[in-house]
Short mmCIF file of C-alpha atoms and ligand atoms in Angstrom, two decimals:
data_model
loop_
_atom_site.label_atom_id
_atom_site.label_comp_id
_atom_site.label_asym_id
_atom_site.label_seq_id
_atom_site.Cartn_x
_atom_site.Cartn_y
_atom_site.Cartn_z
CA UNK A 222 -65.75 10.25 31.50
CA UNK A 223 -66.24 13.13 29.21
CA UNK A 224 -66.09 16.52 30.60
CA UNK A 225 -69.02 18.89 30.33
CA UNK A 226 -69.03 22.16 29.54
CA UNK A 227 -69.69 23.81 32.83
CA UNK A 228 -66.81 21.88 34.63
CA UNK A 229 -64.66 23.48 31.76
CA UNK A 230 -66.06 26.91 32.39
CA UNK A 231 -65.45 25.73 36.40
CA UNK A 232 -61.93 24.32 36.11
CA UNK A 233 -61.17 27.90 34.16
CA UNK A 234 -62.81 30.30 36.31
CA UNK A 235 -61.02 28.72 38.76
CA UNK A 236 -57.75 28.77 37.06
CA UNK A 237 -58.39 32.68 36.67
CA UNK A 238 -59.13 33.30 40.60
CA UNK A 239 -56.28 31.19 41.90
CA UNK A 240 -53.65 32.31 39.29
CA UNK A 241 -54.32 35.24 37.80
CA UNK A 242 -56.03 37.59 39.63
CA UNK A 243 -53.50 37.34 42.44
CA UNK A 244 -50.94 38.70 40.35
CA UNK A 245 -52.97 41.59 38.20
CA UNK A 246 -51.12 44.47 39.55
CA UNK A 247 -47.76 43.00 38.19
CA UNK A 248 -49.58 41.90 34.75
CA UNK A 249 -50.56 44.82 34.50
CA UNK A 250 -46.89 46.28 34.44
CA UNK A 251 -44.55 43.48 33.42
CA UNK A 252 -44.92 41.13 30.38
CA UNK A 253 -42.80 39.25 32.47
CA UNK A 254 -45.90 38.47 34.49
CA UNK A 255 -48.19 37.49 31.91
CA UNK A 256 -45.90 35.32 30.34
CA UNK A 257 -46.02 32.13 33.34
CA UNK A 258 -50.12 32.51 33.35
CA UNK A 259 -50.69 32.93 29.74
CA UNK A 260 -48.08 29.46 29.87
CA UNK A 261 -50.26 28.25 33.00
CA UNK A 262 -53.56 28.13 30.60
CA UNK A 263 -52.13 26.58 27.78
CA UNK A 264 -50.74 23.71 30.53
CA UNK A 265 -54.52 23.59 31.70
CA UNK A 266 -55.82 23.63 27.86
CA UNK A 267 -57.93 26.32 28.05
CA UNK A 268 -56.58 28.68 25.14
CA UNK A 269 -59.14 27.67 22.87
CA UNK A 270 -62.56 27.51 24.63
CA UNK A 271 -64.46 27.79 21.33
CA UNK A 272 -62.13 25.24 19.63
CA UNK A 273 -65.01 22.73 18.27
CA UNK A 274 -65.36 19.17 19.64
CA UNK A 275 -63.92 17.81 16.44
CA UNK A 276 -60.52 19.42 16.87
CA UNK A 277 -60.49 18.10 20.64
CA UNK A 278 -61.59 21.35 21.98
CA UNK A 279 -64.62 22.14 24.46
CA UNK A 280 -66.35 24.07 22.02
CA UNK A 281 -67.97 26.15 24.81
CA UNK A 282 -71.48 27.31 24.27
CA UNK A 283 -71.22 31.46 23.78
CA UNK A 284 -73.28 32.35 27.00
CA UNK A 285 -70.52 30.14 29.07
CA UNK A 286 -67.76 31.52 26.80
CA UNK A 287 -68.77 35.21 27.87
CA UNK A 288 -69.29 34.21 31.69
CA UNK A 289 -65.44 33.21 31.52
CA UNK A 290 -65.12 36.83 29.31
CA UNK A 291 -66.59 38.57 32.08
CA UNK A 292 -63.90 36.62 34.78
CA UNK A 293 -60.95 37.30 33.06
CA UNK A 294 -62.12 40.76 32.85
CA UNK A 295 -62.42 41.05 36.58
CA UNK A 296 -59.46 39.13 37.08
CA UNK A 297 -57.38 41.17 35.10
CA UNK A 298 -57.78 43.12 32.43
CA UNK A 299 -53.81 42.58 31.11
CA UNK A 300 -54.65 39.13 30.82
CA UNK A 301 -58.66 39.55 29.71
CA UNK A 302 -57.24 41.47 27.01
CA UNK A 303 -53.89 39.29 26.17
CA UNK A 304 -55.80 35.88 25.97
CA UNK A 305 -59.34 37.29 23.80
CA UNK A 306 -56.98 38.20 21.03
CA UNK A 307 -56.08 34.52 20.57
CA UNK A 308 -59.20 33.15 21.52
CA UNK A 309 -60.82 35.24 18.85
CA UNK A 310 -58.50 33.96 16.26
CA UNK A 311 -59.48 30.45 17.14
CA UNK A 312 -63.30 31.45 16.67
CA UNK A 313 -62.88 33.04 13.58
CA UNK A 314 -60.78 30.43 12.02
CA UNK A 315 -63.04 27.28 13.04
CA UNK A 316 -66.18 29.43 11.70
CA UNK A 317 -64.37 30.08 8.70
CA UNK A 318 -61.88 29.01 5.64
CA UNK A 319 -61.48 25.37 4.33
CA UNK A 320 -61.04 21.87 6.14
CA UNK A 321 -57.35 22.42 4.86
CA UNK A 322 -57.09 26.02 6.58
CA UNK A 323 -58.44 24.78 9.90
CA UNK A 324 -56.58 21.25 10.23
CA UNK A 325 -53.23 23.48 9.56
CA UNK A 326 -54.01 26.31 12.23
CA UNK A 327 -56.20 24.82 14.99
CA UNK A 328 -54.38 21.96 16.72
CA UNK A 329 -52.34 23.20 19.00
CA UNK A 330 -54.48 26.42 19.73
CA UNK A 331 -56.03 24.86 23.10
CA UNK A 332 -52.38 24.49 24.88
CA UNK A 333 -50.30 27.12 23.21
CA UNK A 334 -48.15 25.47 21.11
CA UNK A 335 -49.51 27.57 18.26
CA UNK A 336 -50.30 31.02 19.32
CA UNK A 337 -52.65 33.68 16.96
CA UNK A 338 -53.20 36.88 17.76
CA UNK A 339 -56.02 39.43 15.07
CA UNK A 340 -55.27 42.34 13.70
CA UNK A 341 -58.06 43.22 11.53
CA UNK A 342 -59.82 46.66 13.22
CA UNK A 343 -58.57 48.58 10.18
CA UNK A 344 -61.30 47.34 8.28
CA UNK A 345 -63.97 49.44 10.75
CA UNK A 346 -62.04 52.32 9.52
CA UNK A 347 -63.73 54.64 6.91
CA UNK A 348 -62.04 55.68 3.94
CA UNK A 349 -59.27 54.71 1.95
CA UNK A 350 -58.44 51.07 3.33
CA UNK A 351 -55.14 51.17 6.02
CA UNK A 352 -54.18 47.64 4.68
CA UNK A 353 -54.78 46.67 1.27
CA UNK A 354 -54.36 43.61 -0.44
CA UNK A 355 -54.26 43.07 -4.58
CA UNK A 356 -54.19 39.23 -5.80
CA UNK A 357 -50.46 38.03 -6.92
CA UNK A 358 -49.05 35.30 -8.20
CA UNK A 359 -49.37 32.17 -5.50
CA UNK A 360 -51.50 34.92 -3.72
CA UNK A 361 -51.72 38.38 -1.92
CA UNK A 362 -49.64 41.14 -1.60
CA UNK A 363 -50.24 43.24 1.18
CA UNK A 364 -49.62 46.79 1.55
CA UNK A 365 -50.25 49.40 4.57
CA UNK A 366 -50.49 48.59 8.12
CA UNK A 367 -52.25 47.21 11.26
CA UNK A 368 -52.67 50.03 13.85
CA UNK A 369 -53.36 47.59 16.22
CA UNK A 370 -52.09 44.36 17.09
CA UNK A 371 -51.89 42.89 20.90
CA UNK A 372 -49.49 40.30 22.06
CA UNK A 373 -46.24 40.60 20.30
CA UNK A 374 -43.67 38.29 21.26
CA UNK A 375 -46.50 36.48 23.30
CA UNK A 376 -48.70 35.05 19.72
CA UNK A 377 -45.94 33.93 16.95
CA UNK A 378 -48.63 34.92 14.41
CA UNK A 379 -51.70 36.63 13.97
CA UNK A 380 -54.92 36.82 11.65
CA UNK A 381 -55.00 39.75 9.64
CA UNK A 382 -57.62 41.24 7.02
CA UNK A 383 -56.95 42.95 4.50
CA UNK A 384 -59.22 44.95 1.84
CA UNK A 385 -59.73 43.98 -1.70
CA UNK A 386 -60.01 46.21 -4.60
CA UNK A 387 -63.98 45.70 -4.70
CA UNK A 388 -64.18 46.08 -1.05
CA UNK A 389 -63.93 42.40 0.22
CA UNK A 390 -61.57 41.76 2.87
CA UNK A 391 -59.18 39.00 2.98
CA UNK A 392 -58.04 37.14 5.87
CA UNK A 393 -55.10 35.18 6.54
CA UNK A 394 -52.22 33.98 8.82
CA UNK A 395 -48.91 36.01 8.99
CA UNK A 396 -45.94 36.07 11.05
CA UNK A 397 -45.82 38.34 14.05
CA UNK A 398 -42.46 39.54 13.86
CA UNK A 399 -40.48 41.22 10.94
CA UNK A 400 -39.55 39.17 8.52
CA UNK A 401 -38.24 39.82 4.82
CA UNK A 402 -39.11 37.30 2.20
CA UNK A 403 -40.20 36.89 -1.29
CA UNK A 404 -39.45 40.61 -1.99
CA UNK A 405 -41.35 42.21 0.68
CA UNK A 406 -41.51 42.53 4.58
CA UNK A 407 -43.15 43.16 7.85
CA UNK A 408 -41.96 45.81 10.33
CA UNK A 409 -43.82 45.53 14.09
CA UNK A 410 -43.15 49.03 15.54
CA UNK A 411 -43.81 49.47 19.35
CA UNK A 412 -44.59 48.08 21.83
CA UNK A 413 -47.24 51.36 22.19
CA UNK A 414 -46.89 53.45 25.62
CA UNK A 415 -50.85 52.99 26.88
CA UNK A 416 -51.92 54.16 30.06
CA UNK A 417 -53.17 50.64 30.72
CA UNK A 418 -52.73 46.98 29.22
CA UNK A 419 -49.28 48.00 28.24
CA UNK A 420 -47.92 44.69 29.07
CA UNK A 421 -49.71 42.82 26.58
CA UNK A 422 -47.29 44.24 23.76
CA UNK A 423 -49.41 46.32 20.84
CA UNK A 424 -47.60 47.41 18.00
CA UNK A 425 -48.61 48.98 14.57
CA UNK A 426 -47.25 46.24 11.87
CA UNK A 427 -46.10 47.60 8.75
CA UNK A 428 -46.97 45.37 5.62
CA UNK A 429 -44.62 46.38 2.32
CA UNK A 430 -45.53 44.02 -0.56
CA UNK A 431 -45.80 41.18 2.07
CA UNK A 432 -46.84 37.78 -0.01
CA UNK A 433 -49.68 35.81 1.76
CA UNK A 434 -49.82 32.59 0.40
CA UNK A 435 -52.58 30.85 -0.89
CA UNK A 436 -52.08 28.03 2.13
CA UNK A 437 -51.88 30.96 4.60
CA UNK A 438 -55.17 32.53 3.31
CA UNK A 439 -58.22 31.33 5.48
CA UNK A 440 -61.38 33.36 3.78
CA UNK A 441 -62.99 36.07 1.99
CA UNK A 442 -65.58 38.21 3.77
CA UNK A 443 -67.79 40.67 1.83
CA UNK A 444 -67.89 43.84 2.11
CA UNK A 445 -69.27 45.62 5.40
CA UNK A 446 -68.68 42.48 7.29
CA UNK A 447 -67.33 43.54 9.99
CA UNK A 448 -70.03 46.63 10.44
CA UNK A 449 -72.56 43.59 10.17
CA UNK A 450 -70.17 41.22 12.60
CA UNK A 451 -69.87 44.42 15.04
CA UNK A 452 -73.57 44.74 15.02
CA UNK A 453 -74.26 41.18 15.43
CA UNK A 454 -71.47 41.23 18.57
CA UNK A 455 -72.75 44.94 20.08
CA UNK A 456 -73.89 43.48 23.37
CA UNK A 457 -71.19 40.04 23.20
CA UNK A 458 -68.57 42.75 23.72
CA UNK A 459 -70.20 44.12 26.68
CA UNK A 460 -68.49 41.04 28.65
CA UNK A 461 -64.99 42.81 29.62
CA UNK A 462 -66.88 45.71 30.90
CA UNK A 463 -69.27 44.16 32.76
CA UNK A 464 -65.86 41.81 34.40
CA UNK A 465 -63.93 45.49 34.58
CA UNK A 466 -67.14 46.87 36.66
CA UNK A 467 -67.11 43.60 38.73
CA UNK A 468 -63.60 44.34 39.86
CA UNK A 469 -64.45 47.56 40.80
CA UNK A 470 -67.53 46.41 43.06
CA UNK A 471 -64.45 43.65 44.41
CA UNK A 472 -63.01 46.82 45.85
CA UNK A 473 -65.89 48.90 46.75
CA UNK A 474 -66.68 46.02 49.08
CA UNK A 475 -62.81 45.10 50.05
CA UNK A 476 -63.01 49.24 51.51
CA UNK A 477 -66.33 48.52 53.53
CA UNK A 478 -64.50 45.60 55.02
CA UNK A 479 -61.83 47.38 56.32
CA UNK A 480 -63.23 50.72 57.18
CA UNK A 481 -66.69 49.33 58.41
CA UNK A 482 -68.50 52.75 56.66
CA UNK A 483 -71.98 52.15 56.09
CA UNK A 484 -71.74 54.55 53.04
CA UNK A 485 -69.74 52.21 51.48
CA UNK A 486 -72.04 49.13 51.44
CA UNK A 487 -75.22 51.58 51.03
CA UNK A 488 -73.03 52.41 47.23
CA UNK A 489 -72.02 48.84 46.83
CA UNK A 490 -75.94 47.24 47.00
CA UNK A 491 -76.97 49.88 44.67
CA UNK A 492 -74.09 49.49 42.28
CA UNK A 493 -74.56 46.13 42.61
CA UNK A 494 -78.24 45.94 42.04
CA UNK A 495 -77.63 48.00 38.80
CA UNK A 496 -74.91 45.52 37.66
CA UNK A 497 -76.58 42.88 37.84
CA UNK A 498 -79.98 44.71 35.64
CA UNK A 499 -76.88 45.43 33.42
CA UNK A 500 -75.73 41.67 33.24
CA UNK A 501 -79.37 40.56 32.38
CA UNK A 502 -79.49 43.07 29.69
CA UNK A 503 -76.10 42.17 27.85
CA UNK A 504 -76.74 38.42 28.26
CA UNK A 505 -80.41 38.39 26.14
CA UNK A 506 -78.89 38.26 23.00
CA UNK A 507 -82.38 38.13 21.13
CA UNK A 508 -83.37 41.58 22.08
CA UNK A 509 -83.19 44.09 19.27
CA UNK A 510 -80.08 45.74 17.90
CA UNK A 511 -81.16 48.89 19.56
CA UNK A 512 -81.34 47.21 23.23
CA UNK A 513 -78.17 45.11 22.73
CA UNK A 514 -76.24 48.73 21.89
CA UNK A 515 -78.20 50.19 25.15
CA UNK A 516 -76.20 46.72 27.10
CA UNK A 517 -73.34 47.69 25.63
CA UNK A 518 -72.77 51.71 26.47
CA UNK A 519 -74.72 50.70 30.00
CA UNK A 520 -71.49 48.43 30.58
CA UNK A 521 -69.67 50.81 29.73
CA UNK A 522 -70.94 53.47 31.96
CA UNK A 523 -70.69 50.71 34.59
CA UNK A 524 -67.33 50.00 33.98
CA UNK A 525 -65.92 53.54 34.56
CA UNK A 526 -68.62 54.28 37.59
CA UNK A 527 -67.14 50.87 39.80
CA UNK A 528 -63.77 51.55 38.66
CA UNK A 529 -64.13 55.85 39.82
CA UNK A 530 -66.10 54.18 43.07
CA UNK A 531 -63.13 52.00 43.81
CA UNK A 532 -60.74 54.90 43.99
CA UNK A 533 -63.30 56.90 45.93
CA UNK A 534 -63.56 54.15 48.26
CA UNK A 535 -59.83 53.12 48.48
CA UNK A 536 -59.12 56.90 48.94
CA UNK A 537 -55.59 58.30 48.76
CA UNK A 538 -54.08 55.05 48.57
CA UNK A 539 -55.96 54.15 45.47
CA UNK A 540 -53.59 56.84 43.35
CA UNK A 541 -50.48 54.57 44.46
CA UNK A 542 -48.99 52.77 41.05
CA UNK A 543 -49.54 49.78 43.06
CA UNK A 544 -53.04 50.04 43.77
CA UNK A 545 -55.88 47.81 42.30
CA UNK A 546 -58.50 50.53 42.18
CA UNK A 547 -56.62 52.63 40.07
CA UNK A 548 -55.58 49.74 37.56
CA UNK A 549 -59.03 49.15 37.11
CA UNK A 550 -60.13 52.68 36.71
CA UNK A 551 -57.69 52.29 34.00
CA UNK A 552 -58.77 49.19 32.48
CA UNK A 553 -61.84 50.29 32.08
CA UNK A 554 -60.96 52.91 29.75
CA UNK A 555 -59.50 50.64 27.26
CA UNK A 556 -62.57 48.33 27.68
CA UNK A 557 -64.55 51.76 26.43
CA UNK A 558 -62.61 51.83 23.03
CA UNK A 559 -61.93 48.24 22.59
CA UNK A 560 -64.01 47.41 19.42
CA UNK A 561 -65.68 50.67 19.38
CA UNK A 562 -67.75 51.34 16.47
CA UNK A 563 -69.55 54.77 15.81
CA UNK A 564 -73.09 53.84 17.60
CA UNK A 565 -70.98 52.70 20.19
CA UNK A 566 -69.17 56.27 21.02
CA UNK A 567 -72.25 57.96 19.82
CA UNK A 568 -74.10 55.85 22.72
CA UNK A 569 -71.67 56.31 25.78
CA UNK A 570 -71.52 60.24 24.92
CA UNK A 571 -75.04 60.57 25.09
CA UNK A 572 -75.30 58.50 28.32
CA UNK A 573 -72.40 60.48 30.16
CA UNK A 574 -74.23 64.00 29.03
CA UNK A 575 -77.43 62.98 30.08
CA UNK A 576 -75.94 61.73 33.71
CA UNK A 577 -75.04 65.56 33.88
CA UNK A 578 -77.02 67.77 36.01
CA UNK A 579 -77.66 68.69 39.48
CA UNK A 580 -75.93 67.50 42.44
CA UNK A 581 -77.42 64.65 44.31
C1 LIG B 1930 -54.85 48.83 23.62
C2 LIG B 1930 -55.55 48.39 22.38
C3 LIG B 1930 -55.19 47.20 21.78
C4 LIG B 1930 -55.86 46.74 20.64
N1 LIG B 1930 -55.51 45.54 20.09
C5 LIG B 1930 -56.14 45.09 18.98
C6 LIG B 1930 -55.78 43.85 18.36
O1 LIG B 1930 -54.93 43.09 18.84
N2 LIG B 1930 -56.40 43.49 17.22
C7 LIG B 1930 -57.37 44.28 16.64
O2 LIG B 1930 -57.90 43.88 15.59
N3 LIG B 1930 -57.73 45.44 17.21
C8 LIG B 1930 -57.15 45.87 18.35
N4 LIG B 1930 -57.51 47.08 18.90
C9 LIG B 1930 -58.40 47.92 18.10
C10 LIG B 1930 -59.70 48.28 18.70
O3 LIG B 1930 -60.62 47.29 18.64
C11 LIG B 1930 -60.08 49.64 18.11
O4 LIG B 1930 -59.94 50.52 19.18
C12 LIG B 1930 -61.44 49.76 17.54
O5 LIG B 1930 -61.52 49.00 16.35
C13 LIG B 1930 -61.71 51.23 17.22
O6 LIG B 1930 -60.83 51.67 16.23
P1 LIG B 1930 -59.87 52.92 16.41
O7 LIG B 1930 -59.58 53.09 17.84
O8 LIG B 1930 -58.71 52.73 15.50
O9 LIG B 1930 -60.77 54.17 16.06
P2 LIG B 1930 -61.34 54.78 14.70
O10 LIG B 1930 -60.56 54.35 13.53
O11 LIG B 1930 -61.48 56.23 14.93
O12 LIG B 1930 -62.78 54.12 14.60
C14 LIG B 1930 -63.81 54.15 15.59
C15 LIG B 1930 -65.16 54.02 14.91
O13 LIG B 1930 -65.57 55.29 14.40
C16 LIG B 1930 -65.77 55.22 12.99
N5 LIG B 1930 -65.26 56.47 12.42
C17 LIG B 1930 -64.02 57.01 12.64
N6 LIG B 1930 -63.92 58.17 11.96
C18 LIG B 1930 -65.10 58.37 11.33
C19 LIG B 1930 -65.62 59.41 10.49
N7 LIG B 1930 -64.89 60.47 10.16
N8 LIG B 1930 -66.87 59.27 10.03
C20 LIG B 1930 -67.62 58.21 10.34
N9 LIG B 1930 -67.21 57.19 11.14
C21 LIG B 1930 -65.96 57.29 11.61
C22 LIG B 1930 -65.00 54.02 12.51
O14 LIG B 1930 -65.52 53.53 11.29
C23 LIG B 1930 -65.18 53.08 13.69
O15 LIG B 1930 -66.41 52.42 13.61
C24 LIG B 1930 -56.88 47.53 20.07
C25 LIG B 1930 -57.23 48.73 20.68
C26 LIG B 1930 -56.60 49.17 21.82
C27 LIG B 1930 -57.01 50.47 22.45
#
């Protein structure tokens, strides 16, 4: 019997209550944790939720796909963060290149026996391009570097874009370790110190004269793609904060159960009220650009309000390494920046300013 789409989006919301979120505190810390339950998903072939039918996958539906978002996000954001990497990869590389491109990189994607990672968030930056690529013989060479790439040692490669002389941005496959060959190399420096989602391994990757080949290649985008993608995604984003800010409300309630103060469930209804008016927002993806930004900084703002009420709640205790409420208070900081475009930190200044004022 073939399996729908909600018993996959069951089977892995499942898969993130009883395996992952257990463990968050030591994901958060130890790659050594992440490692059995990013292996635990492949096992349960859920590593490629957007993988189309055709390549065996469950090609889940994008309002599903960011309900399991949002639960990885409040399971843990180590692992949230770890696993979109390669799920984006899988995304962009069904969506895009030829037949040839896709039958070589997807299968295997779903159970982990061929991990991608993305390293392309150079390409939001203004100015002269961080990574550049100029058209050799049998295909690019690639100079610069990624300032950002999650899940070293974890994905054995990862898609990168590069930009073109006239602005176009090419995107292929390359190895995520360093490697010399064909005259030029790359160098992964880190892993980076980050106050949280350390585990999951970023480094900066160094490209010197690095040959993509023509079969690694997958596409060219035009130029301002990924201003137009980013615009297109504003509110999609919003998923991991909206998860982060569910965590928090986990713990808001968690403190009412043990301490019994009213206060605390009077905060929780109202936070929770507000979440959910947040949720509705983020998940109509046919409002207006300007609304779908609003979704976005709102879940933002959400994020960092549960995670600050969970420490409030969990008092003292809540500053201890080991503490939940302060791992999520950090989380949701990185969920602030991840993918942050201009209107984005434009929008989530103006909200905290205007939340200024008088006491209540
Ligand atoms: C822990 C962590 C891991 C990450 N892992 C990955 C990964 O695996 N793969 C990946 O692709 N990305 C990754 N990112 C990148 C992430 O998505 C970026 O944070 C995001 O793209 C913002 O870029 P930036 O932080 O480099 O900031 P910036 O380069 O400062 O850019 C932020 C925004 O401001 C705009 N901007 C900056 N300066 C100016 C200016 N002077 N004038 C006008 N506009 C300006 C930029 O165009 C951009 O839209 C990771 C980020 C973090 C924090």
């Amino acid at each position: 019997m073939a399996v729908t789409e909600s018993e996959t989006l069951d089977r892995a919301v499942a898969f993130l209550r009883e395996v992952v979120r257990p463990d968050a505190n030591a994901m958060d810390e130890d790659p050594e944790a992440l490692r059995p339950a990013l292996a635990a998903m492949g096992e349960r072939k859920l590593m490629a939720l957007r993988l189309p039918a055709e390549y065996g996958g469950p090609e889940l539906p994008e309002p599903l796909f960011r309900a399991y978002q949002e639960e990885a996000a409040r399971a843990s954001g180590a692992f949230a963060f770890l696993q979109t990497q390669h799920q984006s990869a899988v995304s962009m590389i069904a969506k895009g290149g030829s037949e040839e491109f896709r039958a070589k990189y997807l299968p295997g994607m779903d159970d982990g026996s061929r991990t991608i990672g993305i390293g392309f968030s150079q390409l939001r930056r203004s100015g002269p391009p961080a990574l550049s690529a100029t058209r050799a013989s049998g295909g690019y060479r690639l100079n610069g570097m990624a300032p950002w790439v999650t899940g070293h040692t974890f994905f054995k490669e990862f898609l990168v874009g590069a930009s073109l002389p006239d602005g176009e941005a090419v995107f292929g496959v390359v190895p995520f370790e360093n490697r010399e060959e064909n005259g030029g190399a790359i160098v992964c420096k880190g892993p980076m110190r980050l106050a949280a989602m350390e585990a999951a391994l970023t480094m900066v990757v160094e490209f010197k004269d690095w040959l993509l080949p023509d079969e690694a290649v997958g596409f060219v985008k035009p130029q301002g793609w990924i201003q137009n993608n980013d615009m297109i995604n504003v509110s999609l984003q919003a998923s991991f904060a909206i998860g982060c800010a569910r965590a928090g409300l986990d713990l808001v309630l968690e403190a009412y159960e043990k301490k019994g103060m009213p206060f605390l469930k009077e905060a929780w209804d109202a936070l929770d009220a507000e979440h959910w008016a947040c949720k509705a927002l983020a998940d109509n993806q046919e409002l207006p650009r300007e609304d779908r930004l609003r979704a976005r900084v709102w879940a933002i703002d959400m994020a960092a309000r549960c995670g600050h009420a969970a420490v409030a709640a969990h008092s003292g205790q809540a500053a201890g390494k080991k503490h939940a409420a302060q791992r999520v208070y950090r989380e949701a900081m990185v969920f602030t920046v991840s993918a942050q475009t201009a209107d984005v930190m434009e929008g989530t200044l103006r909200r905290l300013v205007a939340r200024g004022g008088e006491p209540a």
